[in-house]
GROMACS .gro file of C-alpha atoms in nm:
model
  230
    1MET     CA    1   0.061  -0.032   0.018
    2ARG     CA    2   0.188   0.332  -0.124
    3SER     CA    3   0.181   0.588   0.148
    4SER     CA    4   0.044   0.897   0.144
    5ILE     CA    5   0.155   1.234   0.207
    6LEU     CA    6   0.017   1.618   0.292
    7VAL     CA    7   0.137   1.881   0.153
    8VAL     CA    8   0.119   2.214   0.276
    9ASP     CA    9   0.214   2.487   0.128
   10ASP     CA   10   0.110   2.852   0.016
   11ASP     CA   11   0.328   2.866  -0.287
   12GLU     CA   12   0.195   2.673  -0.544
   13LYS     CA   13   0.558   2.695  -0.769
   14ILE     CA   14   0.663   2.422  -0.399
   15THR     CA   15   0.318   2.218  -0.412
   16SER     CA   16   0.345   2.157  -0.757
   17LEU     CA   17   0.765   2.025  -0.800
   18LEU     CA   18   0.621   1.809  -0.497
   19ARG     CA   19   0.302   1.638  -0.641
   20ARG     CA   20   0.456   1.577  -0.953
   21SER     CA   21   0.851   1.475  -0.765
   22LEU     CA   22   0.672   1.270  -0.451
   23ALA     CA   23   0.416   1.044  -0.704
   24PHE     CA   24   0.710   0.984  -0.880
   25GLU     CA   25   0.843   0.839  -0.599
   26GLY     CA   26   0.506   0.629  -0.546
   27TYR     CA   27   0.379   0.794  -0.302
   28GLU     CA   28  -0.031   0.934  -0.289
   29VAL     CA   29   0.036   1.262  -0.294
   30THR     CA   30  -0.234   1.603  -0.239
   31THR     CA   31  -0.204   1.967  -0.155
   32ALA     CA   32  -0.350   2.225  -0.001
   33ASN     CA   33  -0.316   2.604  -0.010
   34ASN     CA   34  -0.300   2.703   0.323
   35GLY     CA   35  -0.331   2.611   0.657
   36LEU     CA   36  -0.717   2.635   0.695
   37GLU     CA   37  -0.718   2.388   0.420
   38GLY     CA   38  -0.469   2.203   0.567
   39LEU     CA   39  -0.647   2.134   0.815
   40LYS     CA   40  -0.942   2.039   0.677
   41THR     CA   41  -0.789   1.780   0.450
   42MET     CA   42  -0.623   1.617   0.763
   43MET     CA   43  -1.001   1.578   0.936
   44SER     CA   44  -1.164   1.372   0.583
   45GLY     CA   45  -0.863   1.154   0.656
   46GLU     CA   46  -0.459   1.093   0.819
   47PRO     CA   47  -0.126   1.132   0.604
   48ASP     CA   48   0.095   0.964   0.671
   49LEU     CA   49   0.320   1.209   0.635
   50LEU     CA   50   0.251   1.585   0.673
   51ILE     CA   51   0.479   1.848   0.517
   52LEU     CA   52   0.389   2.165   0.645
   53ASP     CA   53   0.502   2.582   0.489
   54VAL     CA   54   0.605   2.753   0.837
   55MET     CA   55   0.535   3.122   0.633
   56MET     CA   56   0.131   3.105   0.496
   57PRO     CA   57  -0.096   3.416   0.601
   58HIS     CA   58  -0.401   3.335   0.803
   59VAL     CA   59  -0.276   3.056   0.953
   60ASP     CA   60   0.093   2.946   0.981
   61GLY     CA   61   0.335   2.598   0.980
   62TRP     CA   62   0.324   2.621   1.327
   63GLU     CA   63  -0.025   2.725   1.457
   64VAL     CA   64  -0.094   2.398   1.177
   65ALA     CA   65   0.124   2.168   1.343
   66HIS     CA   66   0.014   2.244   1.708
   67ARG     CA   67  -0.348   2.174   1.612
   68VAL     CA   68  -0.253   1.865   1.469
   69ARG     CA   69  -0.033   1.725   1.815
   70SER     CA   70  -0.347   1.928   2.060
   71GLY     CA   71  -0.562   1.655   1.820
   72GLY     CA   72  -0.370   1.369   1.933
   73SER     CA   73  -0.249   1.310   1.636
   74ALA     CA   74   0.070   1.151   1.576
   75VAL     CA   75   0.130   1.145   1.192
   76PRO     CA   76   0.521   1.299   1.135
   77ILE     CA   77   0.562   1.636   1.038
   78LEU     CA   78   0.842   1.813   0.826
   79MET     CA   79   0.850   2.131   0.802
   80LEU     CA   80   0.969   2.377   0.597
   81THR     CA   81   1.104   2.715   0.676
   82ALA     CA   82   1.338   3.013   0.560
   83LYS     CA   83   1.369   3.132   0.876
   84ASP     CA   84   1.717   2.935   0.952
   85GLU     CA   85   1.828   3.121   1.297
   86ILE     CA   86   1.783   2.811   1.582
   87HIS     CA   87   1.543   2.896   1.750
   88ASP     CA   88   1.278   2.923   1.461
   89ARG     CA   89   1.370   2.558   1.497
   90VAL     CA   90   1.317   2.467   1.815
   91LYS     CA   91   0.976   2.660   1.851
   92GLY     CA   92   0.883   2.469   1.503
   93LEU     CA   93   1.030   2.081   1.704
   94ASP     CA   94   0.870   2.213   2.022
   95LEU     CA   95   0.549   2.209   1.895
   96GLY     CA   96   0.588   1.856   1.760
   97ALA     CA   97   0.678   1.893   1.430
   98ASP     CA   98   0.955   1.638   1.397
   99ASP     CA   99   1.198   1.723   1.124
  100TYR     CA  100   1.260   2.060   0.966
  101LEU     CA  101   1.399   2.136   0.604
  102VAL     CA  102   1.547   2.451   0.530
  103LYS     CA  103   1.366   2.678   0.234
  104PRO     CA  104   1.570   2.662  -0.054
  105PHE     CA  105   1.641   2.290  -0.062
  106ALA     CA  106   1.721   2.025  -0.270
  107LEU     CA  107   1.500   1.784  -0.419
  108GLU     CA  108   1.756   1.445  -0.312
  109GLU     CA  109   1.707   1.584   0.094
  110LEU     CA  110   1.360   1.606   0.111
  111LEU     CA  111   1.282   1.296  -0.064
  112ALA     CA  112   1.562   1.154   0.161
  113ARG     CA  113   1.422   1.314   0.466
  114VAL     CA  114   1.059   1.171   0.358
  115ARG     CA  115   1.254   0.838   0.417
  116ALA     CA  116   1.381   0.868   0.722
  117LEU     CA  117   1.007   1.007   0.862
  118LEU     CA  118   0.795   0.674   0.651
  119ARG     CA  119   1.026   0.459   0.829
  120ARG     CA  120   1.025   0.510   1.161
  121LYS     CA  121   0.791   0.279   1.325
  122PRO     CA  122   0.572   0.365   1.655
  123ASP     CA  123   0.655   0.182   1.992
  124LYS     CA  124   0.476  -0.149   2.011
  125LEU     CA  125   0.349  -0.191   2.394
  126GLU     CA  126   0.214  -0.426   2.639
  127ALA     CA  127  -0.035  -0.438   2.816
  128ASN     CA  128   0.122  -0.429   3.118
  129THR     CA  129   0.434  -0.233   3.043
  130ASN     CA  130   0.242   0.114   2.947
  131ARG     CA  131   0.489   0.285   3.260
  132LEU     CA  132   0.835   0.357   3.305
  133VAL     CA  133   1.017   0.370   3.655
  134PHE     CA  134   1.345   0.521   3.743
  135GLU     CA  135   1.409   0.561   4.138
  136ASP     CA  136   1.169   0.859   4.199
  137LEU     CA  137   1.071   0.940   3.784
  138ALA     CA  138   0.772   0.812   3.649
  139LEU     CA  139   0.687   0.816   3.291
  140ASP     CA  140   0.329   0.732   3.184
  141LEU     CA  141   0.269   0.599   2.801
  142ASP     CA  142  -0.075   0.592   2.766
  143SER     CA  143  -0.146   0.962   2.987
  144ARG     CA  144   0.262   1.111   2.864
  145GLU     CA  145   0.231   1.224   3.171
  146ALA     CA  146   0.580   1.251   3.381
  147VAL     CA  147   0.539   1.164   3.756
  148ARG     CA  148   0.860   1.263   4.019
  149SER     CA  149   0.838   1.249   4.415
  150GLY     CA  150   0.442   1.293   4.307
  151ARG     CA  151   0.472   1.601   4.132
  152SER     CA  152   0.326   1.579   3.801
  153PHE     CA  153   0.483   1.829   3.523
  154GLU     CA  154   0.358   1.812   3.066
  155LEU     CA  155   0.613   1.692   2.837
  156THR     CA  156   0.639   1.861   2.480
  157ALA     CA  157   0.603   1.550   2.222
  158LYS     CA  158   1.031   1.563   2.188
  159GLU     CA  159   1.078   1.611   2.567
  160PHE     CA  160   0.824   1.239   2.607
  161ASP     CA  161   1.052   1.107   2.345
  162LEU     CA  162   1.353   1.167   2.498
  163LEU     CA  163   1.253   1.106   2.796
  164HIS     CA  164   1.131   0.774   2.651
  165LEU     CA  165   1.435   0.675   2.512
  166PHE     CA  166   1.653   0.755   2.790
  167MET     CA  167   1.410   0.533   3.068
  168GLN     CA  168   1.395   0.233   2.824
  169ASN     CA  169   1.800   0.264   2.817
  170PRO     CA  170   1.835   0.383   3.236
  171ARG     CA  171   2.183   0.315   3.321
  172ARG     CA  172   2.300   0.290   2.922
  173VAL     CA  173   2.542   0.537   2.805
  174LEU     CA  174   2.355   0.618   2.461
  175THR     CA  175   2.573   0.871   2.189
  176ARG     CA  176   2.453   1.235   2.080
  177GLU     CA  177   2.405   1.015   1.726
  178THR     CA  178   2.249   0.753   1.876
  179MET     CA  179   1.972   1.058   2.030
  180MET     CA  180   1.934   1.236   1.706
  181GLU     CA  181   1.885   0.920   1.483
  182ARG     CA  182   1.576   0.782   1.779
  183ILE     CA  183   1.420   1.108   1.875
  184TRP     CA  184   1.475   1.344   1.475
  185GLY     CA  185   1.538   1.052   1.244
  186TYR     CA  186   1.887   1.142   1.151
  187ASP     CA  187   2.214   1.308   1.224
  188PHE     CA  188   2.224   1.692   1.201
  189SER     CA  189   2.472   1.697   1.471
  190GLY     CA  190   2.694   1.929   1.340
  191GLU     CA  191   2.377   2.187   1.225
  192SER     CA  192   2.268   2.267   1.607
  193ASN     CA  193   2.269   2.235   1.969
  194VAL     CA  194   1.908   2.166   1.913
  195LEU     CA  195   1.942   1.811   2.131
  196GLU     CA  196   2.103   2.012   2.442
  197VAL     CA  197   1.849   2.268   2.438
  198TYR     CA  198   1.642   2.001   2.500
  199ILE     CA  199   1.831   1.836   2.819
  200ALA     CA  200   1.813   2.132   2.908
  201MET     CA  201   1.437   2.225   2.969
  202LEU     CA  202   1.421   1.772   3.053
  203ARG     CA  203   1.631   1.869   3.321
  204GLN     CA  204   1.524   2.195   3.460
  205LYS     CA  205   1.115   2.003   3.456
  206THR     CA  206   1.272   1.638   3.637
  207GLU     CA  207   1.454   1.876   3.859
  208ALA     CA  208   1.254   2.137   3.994
  209GLY     CA  209   1.130   2.096   4.328
  210GLY     CA  210   1.441   2.061   4.451
  211GLY     CA  211   1.491   1.728   4.287
  212LYS     CA  212   1.919   1.588   4.183
  213ARG     CA  213   2.004   1.534   3.893
  214LEU     CA  214   1.922   1.191   3.634
  215ILE     CA  215   2.058   1.329   3.306
  216GLN     CA  216   2.402   1.301   3.351
  217THR     CA  217   2.664   1.418   3.076
  218VAL     CA  218   2.942   1.199   2.948
  219ARG     CA  219   3.193   1.485   2.840
  220GLY     CA  220   3.305   1.318   2.452
  221THR     CA  221   3.004   1.110   2.405
  222GLY     CA  222   2.602   1.132   2.550
  223TYR     CA  223   2.404   1.149   2.798
  224VAL     CA  224   2.345   0.916   3.046
  225LEU     CA  225   1.968   0.842   3.267
  226LYS     CA  226   2.150   0.745   3.695
  227GLY     CA  227   2.172   0.903   3.994
  228GLU     CA  228   2.394   1.135   4.082
  229GLY     CA  229   2.702   0.903   4.218
  230ALA     CA  230   2.507   0.617   4.062
   0.00000   0.00000   0.00000
């Protein structure tokens, strides 16, 4: 069965190019010319992948991503943006996007990103494995809620994915490359410090209220979930 892709962009040249190119690669392609049209299309049937432009009138790509995630959808989102600033990239990722590509982009790179996102499969969980616990930190995989010492806190989509990875691998050193591949689907370690930004945000949330640090830095390698001095 062919994978379905929804392209939302107000630039007709972009949508036309992607429609032809993705169809040639064997994908089933639907396009929308603005954010509202894209949201309506999503309501009629969720695609396997959403390619979403950021800068659109009325409802921009950030708002579309927010509404898609708020509605409970886990569809992979690839954002297209003319903004190359790190805070703009992090904003999109923080809203639930899985990847981003800066315009103008090479078609070959976009197709590679599409393949990487479509290869990712959600974890299959048994009924008795919907809650992970490490020391006084617990992660509920159904409600996506984290609790530490009786204090619950919310996680963004990427924060949840990152903490989930840590708690699946307690006391195991995870390299930066492994984490980038597992969470973002490809390695762009030379382009930004987005991983470090998310580690800092996770630490802030898990250590609020005076909790000891659980996510430790292994210099020159990556990070590990363990208690201090463990």
